[in-house]
Short mmCIF file of C-alpha atoms in Angstrom, two decimals:
data_model
loop_
_atom_site.label_atom_id
_atom_site.label_comp_id
_atom_site.label_asym_id
_atom_site.label_seq_id
_atom_site.Cartn_x
_atom_site.Cartn_y
_atom_site.Cartn_z
CA UNK L 1275 -14.84 -5.27 67.52
CA UNK L 1276 -15.07 -3.40 70.85
CA UNK L 1277 -17.46 -0.76 72.28
CA UNK L 1278 -16.43 2.33 74.24
CA UNK L 1279 -18.44 4.01 76.98
CA UNK L 1280 -19.46 6.85 74.63
CA UNK L 1281 -21.28 4.37 72.35
CA UNK L 1282 -18.90 4.50 69.35
CA UNK L 1283 -17.67 1.27 67.75
CA UNK L 1284 -13.99 0.53 67.15
CA UNK L 1285 -12.96 -1.99 64.45
CA UNK L 1286 -9.98 -4.07 65.38
CA UNK L 1287 -6.99 -4.34 62.92
CA UNK L 1288 -7.61 -7.98 61.78
CA UNK L 1289 -11.17 -7.16 60.75
CA UNK L 1290 -10.10 -3.89 59.10
CA UNK L 1291 -7.48 -5.77 57.05
CA UNK L 1292 -9.99 -8.45 56.10
CA UNK L 1293 -12.46 -5.84 54.92
CA UNK L 1294 -9.81 -4.08 52.84
CA UNK L 1295 -8.77 -7.30 51.14
CA UNK L 1296 -12.39 -8.12 50.35
CA UNK L 1297 -12.97 -4.67 48.88
CA UNK L 1298 -9.80 -4.97 46.80
CA UNK L 1299 -10.84 -8.38 45.53
CA UNK L 1300 -14.29 -7.10 44.56
CA UNK L 1301 -12.75 -4.10 42.82
CA UNK L 1302 -10.25 -6.30 40.94
CA UNK L 1303 -13.01 -8.69 39.86
CA UNK L 1304 -15.11 -5.77 38.63
CA UNK L 1305 -12.15 -4.41 36.66
CA UNK L 1306 -11.81 -7.69 34.74
CA UNK L 1307 -15.29 -7.24 33.24
CA UNK L 1308 -14.89 -3.57 32.27
CA UNK L 1309 -14.37 -2.70 28.58
CA UNK L 1310 -10.84 -1.63 27.62
CA UNK L 1311 -9.31 0.43 24.84
CA UNK L 1312 -7.58 -2.61 23.36
CA UNK L 1313 -8.25 -4.85 20.38
CA UNK L 1314 -7.56 -8.59 20.48
CA UNK L 1315 -6.65 -10.48 17.32
CA UNK L 1316 -6.83 -14.25 17.02
CA UNK L 1317 -6.84 -16.92 14.31
CA UNK L 1318 -9.84 -16.55 12.02
CA UNK L 1319 -11.42 -19.13 9.74
CA UNK L 1320 -9.51 -20.53 6.76
CA UNK L 1321 -11.05 -21.60 3.45
CA UNK L 1322 -9.78 -23.90 0.69
CA UNK L 1323 -9.74 -21.80 -2.49
CA UNK L 1324 -9.81 -25.05 -4.49
CA UNK L 1325 -12.86 -26.25 -2.60
CA UNK L 1326 -16.44 -25.24 -1.88
CA UNK L 1327 -18.50 -23.69 0.90
CA UNK L 1328 -22.03 -25.10 1.25
CA UNK L 1329 -21.48 -26.94 -2.05
CA UNK L 1330 -20.67 -23.67 -3.87
CA UNK L 1331 -17.12 -23.62 -5.31
CA UNK L 1332 -15.04 -20.65 -4.25
CA UNK L 1333 -13.52 -20.42 -7.73
CA UNK L 1334 -15.54 -21.25 -10.85
CA UNK L 1335 -14.09 -20.99 -14.37
CA UNK L 1336 -16.03 -20.99 -17.65
CA UNK L 1337 -14.77 -20.61 -21.20
CA UNK L 1338 -11.62 -22.66 -20.75
CA UNK L 1339 -10.70 -26.26 -19.97
CA UNK L 1340 -10.20 -26.93 -16.27
CA UNK L 1341 -8.48 -29.88 -14.64
CA UNK L 1342 -9.01 -31.93 -11.44
CA UNK L 1343 -6.99 -30.88 -8.41
CA UNK L 1344 -6.01 -32.58 -5.19
CA UNK L 1345 -4.79 -31.04 -1.99
CA UNK L 1346 -5.84 -27.69 -0.60
CA UNK L 1347 -4.86 -24.04 -0.97
CA UNK L 1348 -6.21 -22.41 2.17
CA UNK L 1349 -6.60 -18.66 2.50
CA UNK L 1350 -6.17 -17.47 6.07
CA UNK L 1351 -7.88 -14.75 8.08
CA UNK L 1352 -7.71 -12.92 11.40
CA UNK L 1353 -10.57 -12.61 13.86
CA UNK L 1354 -10.53 -9.24 15.64
CA UNK L 1355 -12.48 -7.92 18.61
CA UNK L 1356 -12.59 -4.36 19.89
CA UNK L 1357 -13.38 -0.93 18.46
CA UNK L 1358 -16.79 -0.82 16.74
CA UNK L 1359 -16.97 -4.62 16.43
CA UNK L 1360 -17.26 -5.72 20.08
CA UNK L 1361 -16.14 -4.87 23.60
CA UNK L 1362 -12.82 -6.28 24.76
CA UNK L 1363 -12.67 -6.75 28.53
CA UNK L 1364 -9.65 -6.80 30.80
CA UNK L 1365 -10.01 -10.56 31.26
CA UNK L 1366 -9.89 -10.97 27.46
CA UNK L 1367 -6.68 -8.90 27.37
CA UNK L 1368 -5.04 -10.96 30.12
CA UNK L 1369 -5.92 -14.23 28.39
CA UNK L 1370 -4.62 -12.96 25.03
CA UNK L 1371 -1.32 -11.81 26.56
CA UNK L 1372 -0.50 -15.37 27.61
CA UNK L 1373 -1.69 -17.00 24.37
CA UNK L 1374 0.85 -17.51 21.53
CA UNK L 1375 -1.93 -17.41 18.96
CA UNK L 1376 -3.46 -14.09 19.99
CA UNK L 1377 -2.24 -10.49 20.07
CA UNK L 1378 -3.22 -7.36 21.98
CA UNK L 1379 -2.94 -3.96 20.33
CA UNK L 1380 -4.43 -0.49 20.92
CA UNK L 1381 -7.88 -0.45 19.35
CA UNK L 1382 -7.05 2.45 17.00
CA UNK L 1383 -4.23 0.37 15.45
CA UNK L 1384 -6.85 -2.06 14.11
CA UNK L 1385 -9.99 0.09 13.92
CA UNK L 1386 -9.43 3.70 12.75
CA UNK L 1387 -11.02 6.25 15.06
CA UNK L 1388 -14.41 7.42 13.81
CA UNK L 1389 -14.97 4.48 11.47
CA UNK L 1390 -18.18 2.57 12.16
CA UNK L 1391 -18.56 -1.19 12.02
CA UNK L 1392 -20.61 -0.83 8.83
CA UNK L 1393 -17.94 1.36 7.20
CA UNK L 1394 -15.22 -1.09 8.22
CA UNK L 1395 -17.19 -3.98 6.72
CA UNK L 1396 -17.89 -2.07 3.50
CA UNK L 1397 -14.22 -1.20 3.07
CA UNK L 1398 -13.24 -4.84 3.62
CA UNK L 1399 -15.74 -6.01 1.01
CA UNK L 1400 -14.46 -3.48 -1.52
CA UNK L 1401 -10.88 -4.58 -0.90
CA UNK L 1402 -11.86 -8.23 -1.30
CA UNK L 1403 -13.65 -7.54 -4.61
CA UNK L 1404 -10.67 -5.57 -5.93
CA UNK L 1405 -8.22 -8.30 -4.86
CA UNK L 1406 -10.29 -10.96 -6.65
CA UNK L 1407 -10.17 -8.96 -9.90
CA UNK L 1408 -6.44 -8.39 -9.55
CA UNK L 1409 -5.81 -12.04 -8.69
CA UNK L 1410 -7.69 -13.13 -11.80
CA UNK L 1411 -5.70 -10.72 -13.98
CA UNK L 1412 -2.39 -11.81 -12.43
CA UNK L 1413 -3.18 -15.52 -12.81
CA UNK L 1414 -4.34 -15.28 -16.41
CA UNK L 1415 -1.39 -13.08 -17.35
CA UNK L 1416 0.98 -15.62 -15.77
CA UNK L 1417 -0.63 -18.33 -17.93
CA UNK L 1418 -0.05 -16.35 -21.10
CA UNK L 1419 -3.47 -14.81 -21.61
CA UNK L 1420 -3.80 -11.23 -22.81
CA UNK L 1421 -6.03 -9.32 -20.37
CA UNK L 1422 -7.27 -6.08 -21.94
CA UNK L 1423 -7.96 -3.30 -19.46
CA UNK L 1424 -9.15 0.28 -19.29
CA UNK L 1425 -6.71 2.22 -17.10
CA UNK L 1426 -8.17 5.33 -15.54
CA UNK L 1427 -6.37 7.91 -13.40
CA UNK L 1428 -7.87 7.79 -9.91
CA UNK L 1429 -5.52 10.27 -8.21
CA UNK L 1430 -2.08 11.83 -8.13
CA UNK L 1431 -0.74 12.44 -4.60
CA UNK L 1432 0.80 15.83 -3.83
CA UNK L 1433 4.49 15.77 -4.60
CA UNK L 1434 4.21 12.98 -7.18
CA UNK L 1435 5.60 13.54 -10.71
CA UNK L 1436 2.14 13.74 -12.29
CA UNK L 1437 0.47 15.92 -9.64
CA UNK L 1438 -1.13 18.95 -11.26
CA UNK L 1439 -0.66 17.49 -14.75
CA UNK L 1440 -3.12 14.60 -14.87
CA UNK L 1441 -6.74 14.80 -13.80
CA UNK L 1442 -8.92 12.18 -12.14
CA UNK L 1443 -10.87 10.40 -14.86
CA UNK L 1444 -8.14 10.63 -17.50
CA UNK L 1445 -8.03 7.35 -19.45
CA UNK L 1446 -4.51 6.18 -20.29
CA UNK L 1447 -4.12 5.44 -24.01
CA UNK L 1448 -0.40 5.70 -24.84
CA UNK L 1449 3.01 6.14 -23.28
CA UNK L 1450 5.72 7.64 -25.49
CA UNK L 1451 3.54 6.80 -28.47
CA UNK L 1452 3.14 3.11 -27.53
CA UNK L 1453 -0.46 1.94 -27.23
CA UNK L 1454 -1.47 0.85 -23.73
CA UNK L 1455 -4.22 -1.78 -23.67
CA UNK L 1456 -3.21 -3.82 -20.61
CA UNK L 1457 -1.67 -3.10 -17.25
CA UNK L 1458 1.30 -5.19 -18.32
CA UNK L 1459 1.77 -2.83 -21.30
CA UNK L 1460 2.06 0.10 -18.91
CA UNK L 1461 4.62 -1.62 -16.69
CA UNK L 1462 6.64 -2.80 -19.69
CA UNK L 1463 6.87 0.69 -21.16
CA UNK L 1464 7.75 2.23 -17.78
CA UNK L 1465 10.56 -0.33 -17.40
CA UNK L 1466 12.08 0.95 -20.66
CA UNK L 1467 12.20 4.56 -19.40
CA UNK L 1468 15.11 5.94 -17.38
CA UNK L 1469 13.83 7.21 -14.00
CA UNK L 1470 14.00 11.00 -13.89
CA UNK L 1471 13.60 11.46 -17.64
CA UNK L 1472 10.60 12.99 -19.40
CA UNK L 1473 7.84 10.85 -20.88
CA UNK L 1474 4.69 11.68 -22.82
CA UNK L 1475 1.50 10.18 -21.40
CA UNK L 1476 -1.34 10.11 -23.89
CA UNK L 1477 -4.76 10.30 -22.23
CA UNK L 1478 -8.38 10.65 -23.20
CA UNK L 1479 -10.02 13.50 -21.30
CA UNK L 1480 -13.64 14.41 -21.87
CA UNK L 1481 -13.66 12.50 -25.14
CA UNK L 1482 -10.58 14.28 -26.52
CA UNK L 1483 -7.01 13.04 -26.74
CA UNK L 1484 -4.24 14.95 -24.95
CA UNK L 1485 -0.50 14.42 -24.61
CA UNK L 1486 0.89 15.19 -21.14
CA UNK L 1487 4.63 15.55 -20.50
CA UNK L 1488 5.72 14.16 -17.13
CA UNK L 1489 9.16 13.97 -15.53
CA UNK L 1490 9.18 10.45 -14.10
CA UNK L 1491 10.06 9.44 -10.58
CA UNK L 1492 11.51 6.13 -9.38
CA UNK L 1493 9.78 2.95 -8.21
CA UNK L 1494 11.16 -0.33 -6.92
CA UNK L 1495 9.85 -3.57 -8.42
CA UNK L 1496 9.21 -6.79 -6.48
CA UNK L 1497 12.64 -8.03 -7.59
CA UNK L 1498 14.35 -4.93 -6.20
CA UNK L 1499 15.01 -3.35 -9.60
CA UNK L 1500 14.42 0.34 -10.22
CA UNK L 1501 12.05 1.62 -12.89
CA UNK L 1502 10.37 4.88 -13.89
CA UNK L 1503 7.15 5.88 -12.14
CA UNK L 1504 4.39 8.31 -13.05
CA UNK L 1505 3.19 8.80 -9.50
CA UNK L 1506 -0.49 8.17 -10.25
CA UNK L 1507 -3.19 5.97 -8.77
CA UNK L 1508 -4.78 3.80 -11.45
CA UNK L 1509 -8.27 2.32 -11.43
CA UNK L 1510 -8.38 -0.75 -13.66
CA UNK L 1511 -11.41 -2.25 -15.41
CA UNK L 1512 -10.52 -5.62 -16.91
CA UNK L 1513 -11.98 -7.37 -19.94
CA UNK L 1514 -11.21 -10.98 -19.05
CA UNK L 1515 -10.85 -13.46 -21.93
CA UNK L 1516 -12.51 -16.20 -19.85
CA UNK L 1517 -15.11 -16.09 -17.10
CA UNK L 1518 -13.62 -16.50 -13.61
CA UNK L 1519 -16.04 -16.21 -10.71
CA UNK L 1520 -14.90 -16.04 -7.07
CA UNK L 1521 -17.57 -16.37 -4.40
CA UNK L 1522 -16.88 -16.03 -0.70
CA UNK L 1523 -18.89 -14.53 2.14
CA UNK L 1524 -18.07 -12.84 5.44
CA UNK L 1525 -14.38 -12.37 4.61
CA UNK L 1526 -13.00 -8.99 3.63
CA UNK L 1527 -9.69 -7.34 2.84
CA UNK L 1528 -7.05 -7.82 0.14
CA UNK L 1529 -4.83 -10.46 1.74
CA UNK L 1530 -6.30 -13.52 -0.04
CA UNK L 1531 -5.18 -12.31 -3.48
CA UNK L 1532 -2.19 -14.63 -3.84
CA UNK L 1533 -4.15 -17.73 -2.78
CA UNK L 1534 -6.96 -16.98 -5.25
CA UNK L 1535 -4.42 -16.51 -8.05
CA UNK L 1536 -2.80 -19.86 -7.23
CA UNK L 1537 -6.19 -21.59 -7.25
CA UNK L 1538 -6.99 -20.20 -10.70
CA UNK L 1539 -3.62 -21.36 -12.03
CA UNK L 1540 -4.01 -24.82 -10.48
CA UNK L 1541 -7.46 -25.28 -12.04
CA UNK L 1542 -6.30 -24.15 -15.49
CA UNK L 1543 -3.16 -26.28 -15.73
CA UNK L 1544 -3.10 -30.05 -16.44
CA UNK L 1545 -0.47 -30.74 -13.77
CA UNK L 1546 -1.65 -31.57 -10.27
CA UNK L 1547 0.70 -29.19 -8.47
CA UNK L 1548 -0.20 -30.13 -4.89
CA UNK L 1549 -0.52 -33.94 -5.05
CA UNK L 1550 -2.72 -33.92 -1.93
CA UNK L 1551 -0.67 -31.50 0.19
CA UNK L 1552 -2.42 -28.89 2.34
CA UNK L 1553 -0.83 -25.48 1.83
CA UNK L 1554 -2.06 -22.30 3.48
CA UNK L 1555 -0.87 -18.78 2.88
CA UNK L 1556 -1.53 -15.09 2.67
CA UNK L 1557 -0.43 -12.08 0.66
CA UNK L 1558 -1.80 -9.34 -1.55
CA UNK L 1559 -1.23 -9.61 -5.28
CA UNK L 1560 -0.51 -7.02 -7.97
CA UNK L 1561 -1.29 -7.43 -11.65
CA UNK L 1562 2.41 -7.96 -12.35
CA UNK L 1563 2.45 -10.82 -9.81
CA UNK L 1564 4.15 -8.99 -6.94
CA UNK L 1565 3.15 -10.41 -3.53
CA UNK L 1566 2.65 -7.76 -0.85
CA UNK L 1567 2.61 -7.69 2.97
CA UNK L 1568 -0.42 -8.24 5.16
CA UNK L 1569 -1.36 -7.92 8.84
CA UNK L 1570 -1.85 -10.57 11.50
CA UNK L 1571 0.46 -13.19 10.03
CA UNK L 1572 1.16 -14.79 13.42
CA UNK L 1573 -2.55 -15.43 13.96
CA UNK L 1574 -2.93 -16.68 10.38
CA UNK L 1575 -0.16 -19.26 10.86
CA UNK L 1576 -1.91 -20.64 13.95
CA UNK L 1577 -5.20 -20.81 12.05
CA UNK L 1578 -3.45 -22.71 9.26
CA UNK L 1579 -2.10 -25.37 11.64
CA UNK L 1580 -5.48 -25.66 13.34
CA UNK L 1581 -7.11 -26.45 9.99
CA UNK L 1582 -4.61 -29.06 8.85
CA UNK L 1583 -1.99 -27.15 6.85
CA UNK L 1584 1.61 -28.30 7.04
CA UNK L 1585 3.01 -25.63 4.69
CA UNK L 1586 2.52 -21.87 4.70
CA UNK L 1587 3.36 -19.30 2.01
CA UNK L 1588 4.35 -15.97 3.58
CA UNK L 1589 5.17 -12.65 1.88
CA UNK L 1590 8.91 -12.00 2.11
CA UNK L 1591 8.11 -8.54 3.46
CA UNK L 1592 6.43 -10.15 6.51
CA UNK L 1593 9.45 -12.30 7.42
CA UNK L 1594 10.37 -10.17 10.44
CA UNK L 1595 7.03 -11.16 12.01
CA UNK L 1596 7.41 -14.82 11.06
CA UNK L 1597 10.83 -15.51 12.58
CA UNK L 1598 10.48 -16.97 16.05
CA UNK L 1599 6.68 -17.24 15.82
CA UNK L 1600 6.12 -20.30 13.62
CA UNK L 1601 3.85 -22.83 15.38
CA UNK L 1602 4.96 -26.43 15.67
CA UNK L 1603 4.14 -28.59 12.69
CA UNK L 1604 4.23 -25.76 10.13
CA UNK L 1605 6.92 -25.07 7.54
CA UNK L 1606 6.99 -21.55 6.12
CA UNK L 1607 8.16 -20.59 2.61
CA UNK L 1608 8.80 -16.93 1.80
CA UNK L 1609 7.62 -15.63 -1.57
CA UNK L 1610 7.87 -12.27 -3.32
CA UNK L 1611 6.05 -13.06 -6.56
CA UNK L 1612 3.27 -15.23 -7.89
CA UNK L 1613 5.84 -17.15 -9.91
CA UNK L 1614 7.76 -18.00 -6.72
CA UNK L 1615 4.54 -19.08 -5.02
CA UNK L 1616 3.65 -21.31 -7.98
CA UNK L 1617 7.14 -22.83 -7.94
CA UNK L 1618 6.77 -23.45 -4.20
CA UNK L 1619 3.48 -25.37 -4.37
CA UNK L 1620 4.80 -27.44 -7.27
CA UNK L 1621 7.90 -28.38 -5.26
CA UNK L 1622 5.79 -29.13 -2.18
CA UNK L 1623 3.55 -31.44 -4.21
CA UNK L 1624 6.56 -33.15 -5.79
CA UNK L 1625 8.29 -33.68 -2.44
CA UNK L 1626 11.26 -31.54 -3.44
CA UNK L 1627 10.60 -28.56 -1.17
CA UNK L 1628 13.54 -28.91 1.24
CA UNK L 1629 15.54 -26.16 -0.47
CA UNK L 1630 12.70 -23.61 -0.75
CA UNK L 1631 13.59 -20.25 0.87
CA UNK L 1632 12.36 -19.62 4.40
CA UNK L 1633 12.20 -16.58 6.65
CA UNK L 1634 15.00 -17.81 8.94
#
């Protein structure tokens, strides 16, 4: 630094450069602790659906003989930060970008704009409750039980075959004169109808019976076959023949359905399917046993390995996210149905799993 005769101060270039670098460093450091518009997803906790949490079994069955099980069937979850849940800082984003077990996405892709944390949690709890009911129905149906149900119309999207014909609250009673008392009945009768043909849906509306003629659309089953579709949303209230209770806290969403269904089947069958093996997995479940896609499968696979799983059941529709992202020590089996998942855990327990289908 040098002084001139007029009293002004001149800063020499080395000191000017040093000051600029310091200011840049301070600014960069400050940026790392500023909130961002991103969400970060990482491996969440896993739970053994055959086990207990705080000495409370996750799955309890009354009214039927149950059998001892060995091994574990671990449901998997994703832990997410961002949006209404918590702030995600630039440093968090940088660390997640270099971690194989974490993912960075725009916040709105994980947390819908305008949805509060409480609303998000409530939706997750509702989805979990619904998936538990569906898993129970799917498992009992697979074991040969008849599961009576009241099927109520909960909506008919614009453009669907039944839009403008059915009304919300209509209770389905018959299809082409055949009595419908279970969800399986409905699917069976739809499978016998040629897509695009007319069918007569018998409903109860306001205490009175009505016959509604609908020109069916086309749906694709889990096996890839085509069948007729009514184009309605159905709310199902089950009358289970035995008492199945599923208790789990602080986990929401529908993606544990398949693992709950497998646990129910394992407990109700004399065979010890797993023989001590630790199998994790994920996937939604439909009443007909179709296994559906979920989000965050990369993070779920890492959580599975962390908690001791050596096998992982993945929905076939998630295979594009599985390929190239399987952590070391984990073998992934793709499944499309509950029957395939049951076959897989039986083969894994028997040591004959080498030919099970994978996502490769």
